[in-house]
């Protein structure tokens, strides 16, 4: 057997742990040859590959990023010529299957390629934790740890100066990072893309604290928006399967709040700090399990499926159930309810 492996979309901590586990599992269990495809689907279209042997994947468990490189622009389903280029590379290397590690965009492309006859297994990755059918994606835990530390640091400086500190997290249209890190980092106000915030309610929360504790910490997901308003788009990338890049909502909120408050309001956009660095032990373990599970699916001939975690158990679901969907924070999520009950404002009063 010859199996291709690629990482697509934005990177996240734990990708190397998956590459390592897929490769070791396939080498050990069925003597497969594993072909690493460089820079995601762009490498598949342009025939950039390298052999992944035992040595190539040794010592990478702890490292962030991806040894294969990635791309969030290349889309082999964009045109017939692009699809043919990708399939030609698969034929040239005699690939029996492709393991595609990526987010919802990568899963949609993988589903498309499977429809063109290339057997594919998907492995969900994203710090955003928003992939349909998968309750926990690797990379998320690391991102939450990074944001939590940032919130802690902002607490002490905010307290010293008596300021309102706004911290903006990634997460696109889902508020998982803002919710978990906001609770872990003791944010007073957490604003999620799932709950349009009332600026007056956020101001009231800050004013109440201004009188009592003299400082406030707000954790806001990049996809959050005020009632009746729009999301804050940083830029459009027309050559990307996902053209919208969010960013800047913390500054939008800062500008609205500042004239109404005696305290100074400062905004911090954490950005790609959340995606970089070493995976936490939790993410190393989850990524290893996901990689091994992908190798099992390949050996069992279960294609056009994505590895999942559901009810705490490893499983898989058809790629068709994932493509084009987004898993968002439900309003009855226990952590959301608990946070409300201890007095965290979600800006929707
Ligand atoms: O999907 C992961 C993610 O980190 C989002 O939270 C964020 O909006 C986006 O990727 C940023 O991607 P880029 O690498 O293009 O800036």
mmCIF file of C-alpha atoms and ligand atoms in Angstrom:
data_model
loop_
_atom_site.group_PDB
_atom_site.id
_atom_site.type_symbol
_atom_site.label_atom_id
_atom_site.label_comp_id
_atom_site.label_asym_id
_atom_site.label_seq_id
_atom_site.Cartn_x
_atom_site.Cartn_y
_atom_site.Cartn_z
ATOM 1 C CA UNK A 1 0.000 0.000 0.000
ATOM 2 C CA UNK A 2 1.077 3.571 -0.669
ATOM 3 C CA UNK A 3 -0.675 6.201 1.360
ATOM 4 C CA UNK A 4 -0.401 9.963 0.913
ATOM 5 C CA UNK A 5 -0.607 12.340 3.886
ATOM 6 C CA UNK A 6 -1.160 16.093 3.747
ATOM 7 C CA UNK A 7 -2.018 18.947 6.096
ATOM 8 C CA UNK A 8 -4.393 21.598 4.696
ATOM 9 C CA UNK A 9 -5.765 24.964 5.860
ATOM 10 C CA UNK A 10 -4.372 26.971 8.764
ATOM 11 C CA UNK A 11 -1.900 25.122 10.949
ATOM 12 C CA UNK A 12 -2.458 24.219 14.584
ATOM 13 C CA UNK A 13 -0.540 22.569 17.414
ATOM 14 C CA UNK A 14 -0.692 18.773 17.136
ATOM 15 C CA UNK A 15 -0.416 18.380 13.346
ATOM 16 C CA UNK A 16 3.010 16.771 13.660
ATOM 17 C CA UNK A 17 1.670 14.404 16.289
ATOM 18 C CA UNK A 18 -0.956 13.212 13.769
ATOM 19 C CA UNK A 19 1.573 12.876 10.931
ATOM 20 C CA UNK A 20 3.784 10.837 13.268
ATOM 21 C CA UNK A 21 0.985 8.557 14.449
ATOM 22 C CA UNK A 22 -0.465 7.932 10.955
ATOM 23 C CA UNK A 23 2.974 7.137 9.587
ATOM 24 C CA UNK A 24 4.152 4.910 12.442
ATOM 25 C CA UNK A 25 0.862 3.054 12.543
ATOM 26 C CA UNK A 26 0.868 2.362 8.786
ATOM 27 C CA UNK A 27 4.566 1.431 8.703
ATOM 28 C CA UNK A 28 4.253 -0.949 11.642
ATOM 29 C CA UNK A 29 0.919 -2.548 10.951
ATOM 30 C CA UNK A 30 0.856 -3.077 7.218
ATOM 31 C CA UNK A 31 4.272 -2.113 5.914
ATOM 32 C CA UNK A 32 2.715 0.659 3.837
ATOM 33 C CA UNK A 33 4.831 3.288 2.156
ATOM 34 C CA UNK A 34 3.842 6.724 3.360
ATOM 35 C CA UNK A 35 4.215 9.686 1.036
ATOM 36 C CA UNK A 36 4.119 13.151 2.586
ATOM 37 C CA UNK A 37 2.577 15.797 0.347
ATOM 38 C CA UNK A 38 4.033 19.251 0.868
ATOM 39 C CA UNK A 39 2.046 22.438 1.473
ATOM 40 C CA UNK A 40 -1.383 20.861 1.484
ATOM 41 C CA UNK A 41 -3.397 20.601 -1.710
ATOM 42 C CA UNK A 42 -0.977 22.895 -3.512
ATOM 43 C CA UNK A 43 1.667 20.146 -3.230
ATOM 44 C CA UNK A 44 -0.861 17.591 -4.470
ATOM 45 C CA UNK A 45 -1.580 19.702 -7.555
ATOM 46 C CA UNK A 46 2.073 20.526 -8.181
ATOM 47 C CA UNK A 47 3.521 17.108 -7.348
ATOM 48 C CA UNK A 48 5.668 18.087 -4.366
ATOM 49 C CA UNK A 49 6.145 15.020 -2.196
ATOM 50 C CA UNK A 50 8.633 13.295 0.073
ATOM 51 C CA UNK A 51 8.802 9.864 1.629
ATOM 52 C CA UNK A 52 7.845 9.690 5.295
ATOM 53 C CA UNK A 53 9.830 6.935 6.931
ATOM 54 C CA UNK A 54 10.454 6.188 10.588
ATOM 55 C CA UNK A 55 13.277 8.688 10.825
ATOM 56 C CA UNK A 56 11.291 11.481 9.150
ATOM 57 C CA UNK A 57 8.632 11.357 11.843
ATOM 58 C CA UNK A 58 10.865 10.780 14.857
ATOM 59 C CA UNK A 59 11.180 13.555 17.412
ATOM 60 C CA UNK A 60 8.287 15.659 16.077
ATOM 61 C CA UNK A 61 5.610 14.871 18.675
ATOM 62 C CA UNK A 62 6.354 17.970 20.711
ATOM 63 C CA UNK A 63 6.744 20.481 17.908
ATOM 64 C CA UNK A 64 4.187 23.013 16.705
ATOM 65 C CA UNK A 65 3.349 23.700 13.058
ATOM 66 C CA UNK A 66 3.561 20.977 10.434
ATOM 67 C CA UNK A 67 6.700 19.395 8.991
ATOM 68 C CA UNK A 68 4.848 19.049 5.671
ATOM 69 C CA UNK A 69 3.837 22.703 5.363
ATOM 70 C CA UNK A 70 0.274 23.748 4.590
ATOM 71 C CA UNK A 71 -1.762 26.069 2.409
ATOM 72 C CA UNK A 72 -5.166 27.642 2.933
ATOM 73 C CA UNK A 73 -5.443 28.868 -0.661
ATOM 74 C CA UNK A 74 -5.011 25.818 -2.895
ATOM 75 C CA UNK A 75 -8.282 24.207 -3.969
ATOM 76 C CA UNK A 76 -8.154 21.268 -6.391
ATOM 77 C CA UNK A 77 -11.924 21.453 -6.732
ATOM 78 C CA UNK A 78 -11.740 25.016 -8.127
ATOM 79 C CA UNK A 79 -11.533 23.845 -11.754
ATOM 80 C CA UNK A 80 -11.413 20.633 -13.785
ATOM 81 C CA UNK A 81 -7.756 21.281 -14.584
ATOM 82 C CA UNK A 82 -6.894 21.625 -10.868
ATOM 83 C CA UNK A 83 -8.781 18.432 -10.018
ATOM 84 C CA UNK A 84 -6.981 16.573 -12.791
ATOM 85 C CA UNK A 85 -3.604 17.900 -11.595
ATOM 86 C CA UNK A 86 -4.295 16.581 -8.076
ATOM 87 C CA UNK A 87 -5.487 13.188 -9.321
ATOM 88 C CA UNK A 88 -2.488 12.938 -11.669
ATOM 89 C CA UNK A 89 -0.086 13.295 -8.714
ATOM 90 C CA UNK A 90 -2.006 10.612 -6.821
ATOM 91 C CA UNK A 91 -1.793 8.296 -9.877
ATOM 92 C CA UNK A 92 1.890 9.055 -10.472
ATOM 93 C CA UNK A 93 2.794 8.006 -6.926
ATOM 94 C CA UNK A 94 0.442 5.041 -6.998
ATOM 95 C CA UNK A 95 -1.475 6.310 -3.961
ATOM 96 C CA UNK A 96 -4.059 3.831 -2.724
ATOM 97 C CA UNK A 97 -5.484 6.448 -0.371
ATOM 98 C CA UNK A 98 -4.958 9.947 0.951
ATOM 99 C CA UNK A 99 -5.106 11.015 4.599
ATOM 100 C CA UNK A 100 -6.120 14.699 4.647
ATOM 101 C CA UNK A 101 -5.589 16.480 7.964
ATOM 102 C CA UNK A 102 -7.440 19.793 8.072
ATOM 103 C CA UNK A 103 -10.451 21.889 8.932
ATOM 104 C CA UNK A 104 -13.868 22.198 7.331
ATOM 105 C CA UNK A 105 -12.414 23.582 4.080
ATOM 106 C CA UNK A 106 -10.017 20.654 3.799
ATOM 107 C CA UNK A 107 -12.835 18.196 4.564
ATOM 108 C CA UNK A 108 -15.004 19.713 1.821
ATOM 109 C CA UNK A 109 -12.153 19.368 -0.690
ATOM 110 C CA UNK A 110 -11.406 15.829 0.535
ATOM 111 C CA UNK A 111 -15.064 14.948 0.022
ATOM 112 C CA UNK A 112 -14.871 16.353 -3.511
ATOM 113 C CA UNK A 113 -11.749 14.329 -4.329
ATOM 114 C CA UNK A 114 -13.363 11.191 -2.905
ATOM 115 C CA UNK A 115 -16.228 11.817 -5.332
ATOM 116 C CA UNK A 116 -13.650 11.804 -8.147
ATOM 117 C CA UNK A 117 -12.456 8.340 -7.143
ATOM 118 C CA UNK A 118 -9.564 9.069 -4.751
ATOM 119 C CA UNK A 119 -10.079 7.130 -1.500
ATOM 120 C CA UNK A 120 -9.732 9.655 1.320
ATOM 121 C CA UNK A 121 -9.739 9.615 5.121
ATOM 122 C CA UNK A 122 -10.109 12.982 6.895
ATOM 123 C CA UNK A 123 -8.609 13.976 10.245
ATOM 124 C CA UNK A 124 -10.201 17.073 11.828
ATOM 125 C CA UNK A 125 -7.877 19.822 13.027
ATOM 126 C CA UNK A 126 -8.573 23.328 14.162
ATOM 127 C CA UNK A 127 -7.936 25.489 17.160
ATOM 128 C CA UNK A 128 -11.496 26.755 16.643
ATOM 129 C CA UNK A 129 -13.034 23.406 17.693
ATOM 130 C CA UNK A 130 -15.846 24.039 15.216
ATOM 131 C CA UNK A 131 -15.841 20.951 12.998
ATOM 132 C CA UNK A 132 -19.220 19.335 12.658
ATOM 133 C CA UNK A 133 -19.513 15.913 14.302
ATOM 134 C CA UNK A 134 -16.304 16.222 16.354
ATOM 135 C CA UNK A 135 -16.681 17.329 19.950
ATOM 136 C CA UNK A 136 -12.994 18.114 20.482
ATOM 137 C CA UNK A 137 -10.368 18.815 17.843
ATOM 138 C CA UNK A 138 -6.677 18.789 18.682
ATOM 139 C CA UNK A 139 -5.072 22.234 18.818
ATOM 140 C CA UNK A 140 -8.029 23.650 20.725
ATOM 141 C CA UNK A 141 -6.662 22.777 24.162
ATOM 142 C CA UNK A 142 -3.335 24.447 23.351
ATOM 143 C CA UNK A 143 -5.070 27.570 22.051
ATOM 144 C CA UNK A 144 -7.241 27.749 25.175
ATOM 145 C CA UNK A 145 -4.114 27.451 27.359
ATOM 146 C CA UNK A 146 -2.439 30.290 25.436
ATOM 147 C CA UNK A 147 -5.478 32.584 25.643
ATOM 148 C CA UNK A 148 -5.978 31.753 29.323
ATOM 149 C CA UNK A 149 -2.405 32.761 30.079
ATOM 150 C CA UNK A 150 -2.878 35.993 28.124
ATOM 151 C CA UNK A 151 -6.039 36.784 30.112
ATOM 152 C CA UNK A 152 -4.199 36.167 33.384
ATOM 153 C CA UNK A 153 -1.442 38.532 32.338
ATOM 154 C CA UNK A 154 -3.917 41.164 31.226
ATOM 155 C CA UNK A 155 -5.716 40.861 34.588
ATOM 156 C CA UNK A 156 -2.668 41.991 36.574
ATOM 157 C CA UNK A 157 -1.753 44.913 34.367
ATOM 158 C CA UNK A 158 -5.425 45.912 34.029
ATOM 159 C CA UNK A 159 -5.768 45.867 37.798
ATOM 160 C CA UNK A 160 -2.641 47.988 38.298
ATOM 161 C CA UNK A 161 -3.904 50.711 35.957
ATOM 162 C CA UNK A 162 -7.618 50.416 36.662
ATOM 163 C CA UNK A 163 -8.353 49.780 32.988
ATOM 164 C CA UNK A 164 -10.890 47.930 30.897
ATOM 165 C CA UNK A 165 -8.868 45.290 29.035
ATOM 166 C CA UNK A 166 -10.361 43.690 25.924
ATOM 167 C CA UNK A 167 -8.736 40.515 24.585
ATOM 168 C CA UNK A 168 -9.734 39.282 21.119
ATOM 169 C CA UNK A 169 -9.476 35.572 20.342
ATOM 170 C CA UNK A 170 -9.641 33.577 17.132
ATOM 171 C CA UNK A 171 -12.472 31.123 16.487
ATOM 172 C CA UNK A 172 -14.194 32.480 13.370
ATOM 173 C CA UNK A 173 -17.957 31.941 13.660
ATOM 174 C CA UNK A 174 -17.723 29.787 16.813
ATOM 175 C CA UNK A 175 -17.007 31.002 20.325
ATOM 176 C CA UNK A 176 -15.428 27.873 21.822
ATOM 177 C CA UNK A 177 -12.019 29.456 22.444
ATOM 178 C CA UNK A 178 -13.494 32.660 23.902
ATOM 179 C CA UNK A 179 -15.875 30.691 26.133
ATOM 180 C CA UNK A 180 -13.408 28.175 27.585
ATOM 181 C CA UNK A 181 -10.470 30.557 27.892
ATOM 182 C CA UNK A 182 -12.762 33.327 29.125
ATOM 183 C CA UNK A 183 -13.958 31.135 31.987
ATOM 184 C CA UNK A 184 -10.462 29.747 32.707
ATOM 185 C CA UNK A 185 -8.952 33.245 32.584
ATOM 186 C CA UNK A 186 -11.630 34.816 34.820
ATOM 187 C CA UNK A 187 -12.993 37.236 32.216
ATOM 188 C CA UNK A 188 -15.818 39.406 33.553
ATOM 189 C CA UNK A 189 -17.467 39.691 30.152
ATOM 190 C CA UNK A 190 -17.330 37.032 27.409
ATOM 191 C CA UNK A 191 -18.641 37.934 23.967
ATOM 192 C CA UNK A 192 -19.303 35.130 21.513
ATOM 193 C CA UNK A 193 -20.233 35.038 17.812
ATOM 194 C CA UNK A 194 -23.293 33.018 18.836
ATOM 195 C CA UNK A 195 -24.734 35.827 21.006
ATOM 196 C CA UNK A 196 -25.075 39.274 19.448
ATOM 197 C CA UNK A 197 -24.033 41.646 22.195
ATOM 198 C CA UNK A 198 -25.819 44.759 23.382
ATOM 199 C CA UNK A 199 -23.084 47.425 23.740
ATOM 200 C CA UNK A 200 -25.069 49.081 26.548
ATOM 201 C CA UNK A 201 -25.058 45.792 28.525
ATOM 202 C CA UNK A 202 -21.278 45.534 28.122
ATOM 203 C CA UNK A 203 -20.937 49.154 29.263
ATOM 204 C CA UNK A 204 -23.162 48.494 32.282
ATOM 205 C CA UNK A 205 -20.955 45.542 33.287
ATOM 206 C CA UNK A 206 -17.850 47.758 33.017
ATOM 207 C CA UNK A 207 -19.488 50.601 34.979
ATOM 208 C CA UNK A 208 -20.536 48.236 37.761
ATOM 209 C CA UNK A 209 -16.965 46.985 38.059
ATOM 210 C CA UNK A 210 -15.517 50.495 37.718
ATOM 211 C CA UNK A 211 -17.281 51.353 40.974
ATOM 212 C CA UNK A 212 -16.364 48.123 42.789
ATOM 213 C CA UNK A 213 -13.152 46.510 41.469
ATOM 214 C CA UNK A 214 -11.878 49.377 39.264
ATOM 215 C CA UNK A 215 -10.905 47.131 36.350
ATOM 216 C CA UNK A 216 -12.643 44.816 33.886
ATOM 217 C CA UNK A 217 -11.471 42.037 31.580
ATOM 218 C CA UNK A 218 -13.472 41.315 28.422
ATOM 219 C CA UNK A 219 -12.775 38.263 26.267
ATOM 220 C CA UNK A 220 -14.280 38.621 22.790
ATOM 221 C CA UNK A 221 -14.317 36.082 19.945
ATOM 222 C CA UNK A 222 -13.288 37.550 16.586
ATOM 223 C CA UNK A 223 -16.687 36.673 15.081
ATOM 224 C CA UNK A 224 -18.746 38.501 17.738
ATOM 225 C CA UNK A 225 -20.952 41.357 16.586
ATOM 226 C CA UNK A 226 -23.215 43.966 18.188
ATOM 227 C CA UNK A 227 -26.976 43.589 17.890
ATOM 228 C CA UNK A 228 -28.052 44.810 14.492
ATOM 229 C CA UNK A 229 -24.397 45.192 13.446
ATOM 230 C CA UNK A 230 -21.979 43.226 11.293
ATOM 231 C CA UNK A 231 -18.914 41.086 11.982
ATOM 232 C CA UNK A 232 -15.574 42.885 11.729
ATOM 233 C CA UNK A 233 -13.742 41.748 8.608
ATOM 234 C CA UNK A 234 -10.020 42.394 8.513
ATOM 235 C CA UNK A 235 -9.516 41.424 4.882
ATOM 236 C CA UNK A 236 -10.902 39.406 1.988
ATOM 237 C CA UNK A 237 -8.693 36.766 0.389
ATOM 238 C CA UNK A 238 -10.395 36.054 -2.893
ATOM 239 C CA UNK A 239 -7.995 33.238 -3.795
ATOM 240 C CA UNK A 240 -8.863 31.224 -0.682
ATOM 241 C CA UNK A 241 -11.678 28.638 -0.352
ATOM 242 C CA UNK A 242 -12.591 30.576 2.827
ATOM 243 C CA UNK A 243 -12.161 34.201 1.681
ATOM 244 C CA UNK A 244 -13.198 36.035 4.884
ATOM 245 C CA UNK A 245 -10.531 36.860 7.465
ATOM 246 C CA UNK A 246 -12.059 38.235 10.637
ATOM 247 C CA UNK A 247 -10.227 40.537 13.041
ATOM 248 C CA UNK A 248 -10.426 43.892 14.788
ATOM 249 C CA UNK A 249 -13.645 43.532 16.767
ATOM 250 C CA UNK A 250 -11.821 44.337 20.038
ATOM 251 C CA UNK A 251 -10.927 47.761 18.682
ATOM 252 C CA UNK A 252 -14.461 48.344 17.441
ATOM 253 C CA UNK A 253 -15.747 47.643 20.951
ATOM 254 C CA UNK A 254 -12.981 49.735 22.528
ATOM 255 C CA UNK A 255 -13.925 52.750 20.437
ATOM 256 C CA UNK A 256 -17.573 52.394 21.380
ATOM 257 C CA UNK A 257 -16.919 51.982 25.115
ATOM 258 C CA UNK A 258 -14.203 54.586 25.680
ATOM 259 C CA UNK A 259 -16.294 57.798 25.534
ATOM 260 C CA UNK A 260 -18.685 56.387 28.150
ATOM 261 C CA UNK A 261 -16.082 55.347 30.733
ATOM 262 C CA UNK A 262 -13.734 57.119 33.126
ATOM 263 C CA UNK A 263 -11.241 54.248 32.941
ATOM 264 C CA UNK A 264 -8.994 53.800 29.953
ATOM 265 C CA UNK A 265 -10.028 51.005 27.578
ATOM 266 C CA UNK A 266 -7.273 48.965 25.874
ATOM 267 C CA UNK A 267 -7.549 46.217 23.265
ATOM 268 C CA UNK A 268 -5.234 43.261 22.601
ATOM 269 C CA UNK A 269 -5.624 41.081 19.513
ATOM 270 C CA UNK A 270 -3.917 37.753 20.186
ATOM 271 C CA UNK A 271 -3.932 36.568 16.555
ATOM 272 C CA UNK A 272 -1.611 33.782 15.434
ATOM 273 C CA UNK A 273 0.059 33.441 18.836
ATOM 274 C CA UNK A 274 -2.929 31.160 19.477
ATOM 275 C CA UNK A 275 -1.985 28.806 16.644
ATOM 276 C CA UNK A 276 1.734 28.502 17.252
ATOM 277 C CA UNK A 277 3.935 26.617 19.658
ATOM 278 C CA UNK A 278 4.068 23.211 21.279
ATOM 279 C CA UNK A 279 0.877 21.224 21.729
ATOM 280 C CA UNK A 280 -0.303 20.572 25.275
ATOM 281 C CA UNK A 281 -0.120 16.963 26.538
ATOM 282 C CA UNK A 282 -3.888 16.697 25.942
ATOM 283 C CA UNK A 283 -3.488 17.697 22.288
ATOM 284 C CA UNK A 284 -0.515 15.348 21.801
ATOM 285 C CA UNK A 285 -2.612 12.472 23.104
ATOM 286 C CA UNK A 286 -5.714 13.376 21.079
ATOM 287 C CA UNK A 287 -3.703 13.941 17.900
ATOM 288 C CA UNK A 288 -1.925 10.611 18.363
ATOM 289 C CA UNK A 289 -5.265 8.858 18.764
ATOM 290 C CA UNK A 290 -6.706 10.612 15.716
ATOM 291 C CA UNK A 291 -3.667 9.705 13.596
ATOM 292 C CA UNK A 292 -3.783 6.070 14.632
ATOM 293 C CA UNK A 293 -7.542 5.953 14.027
ATOM 294 C CA UNK A 294 -7.028 7.330 10.501
ATOM 295 C CA UNK A 295 -4.500 4.559 9.835
ATOM 296 C CA UNK A 296 -7.043 1.987 11.088
ATOM 297 C CA UNK A 297 -9.707 3.342 8.717
ATOM 298 C CA UNK A 298 -7.253 3.108 5.813
ATOM 299 C CA UNK A 299 -6.435 -0.507 6.661
ATOM 300 C CA UNK A 300 -10.117 -1.377 7.014
ATOM 301 C CA UNK A 301 -10.863 0.248 3.645
ATOM 302 C CA UNK A 302 -13.320 2.704 5.247
ATOM 303 C CA UNK A 303 -12.947 5.699 2.972
ATOM 304 C CA UNK A 304 -14.636 9.034 2.438
ATOM 305 C CA UNK A 305 -14.929 9.292 6.222
ATOM 306 C CA UNK A 306 -13.544 11.619 8.880
ATOM 307 C CA UNK A 307 -12.179 10.551 12.252
ATOM 308 C CA UNK A 308 -14.289 11.934 15.101
ATOM 309 C CA UNK A 309 -14.571 12.097 18.851
ATOM 310 C CA UNK A 310 -18.152 11.651 20.017
ATOM 311 C CA UNK A 311 -19.227 11.008 23.605
ATOM 312 C CA UNK A 312 -15.539 10.729 24.496
ATOM 313 C CA UNK A 313 -15.024 7.841 22.037
ATOM 314 C CA UNK A 314 -13.115 7.683 18.763
ATOM 315 C CA UNK A 315 -15.357 7.089 15.787
ATOM 316 C CA UNK A 316 -15.779 8.197 12.181
ATOM 317 C CA UNK A 317 -18.512 9.831 10.106
ATOM 318 C CA UNK A 318 -19.021 10.308 6.354
ATOM 319 C CA UNK A 319 -17.176 13.362 5.003
ATOM 320 C CA UNK A 320 -20.446 14.411 3.383
ATOM 321 C CA UNK A 321 -21.906 15.050 6.846
ATOM 322 C CA UNK A 322 -19.098 17.484 7.656
ATOM 323 C CA UNK A 323 -18.570 19.539 4.522
ATOM 324 C CA UNK A 324 -19.911 23.084 4.637
ATOM 325 C CA UNK A 325 -21.055 22.869 8.269
ATOM 326 C CA UNK A 326 -19.900 24.648 11.392
ATOM 327 C CA UNK A 327 -20.245 23.477 15.012
ATOM 328 C CA UNK A 328 -21.152 26.450 17.196
ATOM 329 C CA UNK A 329 -21.681 26.917 20.938
ATOM 330 C CA UNK A 330 -25.282 25.942 21.770
ATOM 331 C CA UNK A 331 -27.211 28.231 24.103
ATOM 332 C CA UNK A 332 -27.782 25.365 26.552
ATOM 333 C CA UNK A 333 -24.093 24.446 26.794
ATOM 334 C CA UNK A 334 -23.338 23.622 30.460
ATOM 335 C CA UNK A 335 -20.272 25.886 30.588
ATOM 336 C CA UNK A 336 -22.221 28.819 29.185
ATOM 337 C CA UNK A 337 -24.938 28.266 31.786
ATOM 338 C CA UNK A 338 -22.441 27.876 34.641
ATOM 339 C CA UNK A 339 -20.598 31.036 33.600
ATOM 340 C CA UNK A 340 -23.866 32.978 33.572
ATOM 341 C CA UNK A 341 -24.743 31.579 36.993
ATOM 342 C CA UNK A 342 -21.492 32.819 38.541
ATOM 343 C CA UNK A 343 -22.113 36.280 37.123
ATOM 344 C CA UNK A 344 -20.179 36.426 33.841
ATOM 345 C CA UNK A 345 -21.871 38.824 31.418
ATOM 346 C CA UNK A 346 -22.416 37.646 27.834
ATOM 347 C CA UNK A 347 -23.502 41.132 26.839
ATOM 348 C CA UNK A 348 -27.061 40.093 26.135
ATOM 349 C CA UNK A 349 -28.894 41.521 29.131
HETATM 350 O O1 LIG B 1 -9.490 28.415 11.415
HETATM 351 C C1 LIG B 1 -8.467 28.747 12.285
HETATM 352 C C2 LIG B 1 -8.203 30.195 12.244
HETATM 353 O O2 LIG B 1 -7.145 30.337 13.117
HETATM 354 C C3 LIG B 1 -9.353 31.144 12.598
HETATM 355 O O3 LIG B 1 -9.671 31.192 13.944
HETATM 356 C C4 LIG B 1 -8.856 32.443 12.035
HETATM 357 O O4 LIG B 1 -9.881 33.343 11.767
HETATM 358 C C5 LIG B 1 -8.182 31.988 10.786
HETATM 359 O O5 LIG B 1 -7.753 30.660 10.998
HETATM 360 C C6 LIG B 1 -7.020 32.840 10.386
HETATM 361 O O6 LIG B 1 -6.379 32.278 9.279
HETATM 362 P P1 LIG B 1 -5.097 32.910 8.584
HETATM 363 O O7 LIG B 1 -3.973 31.981 8.839
HETATM 364 O O8 LIG B 1 -5.419 32.991 7.144
HETATM 365 O O9 LIG B 1 -4.866 34.249 9.190
#
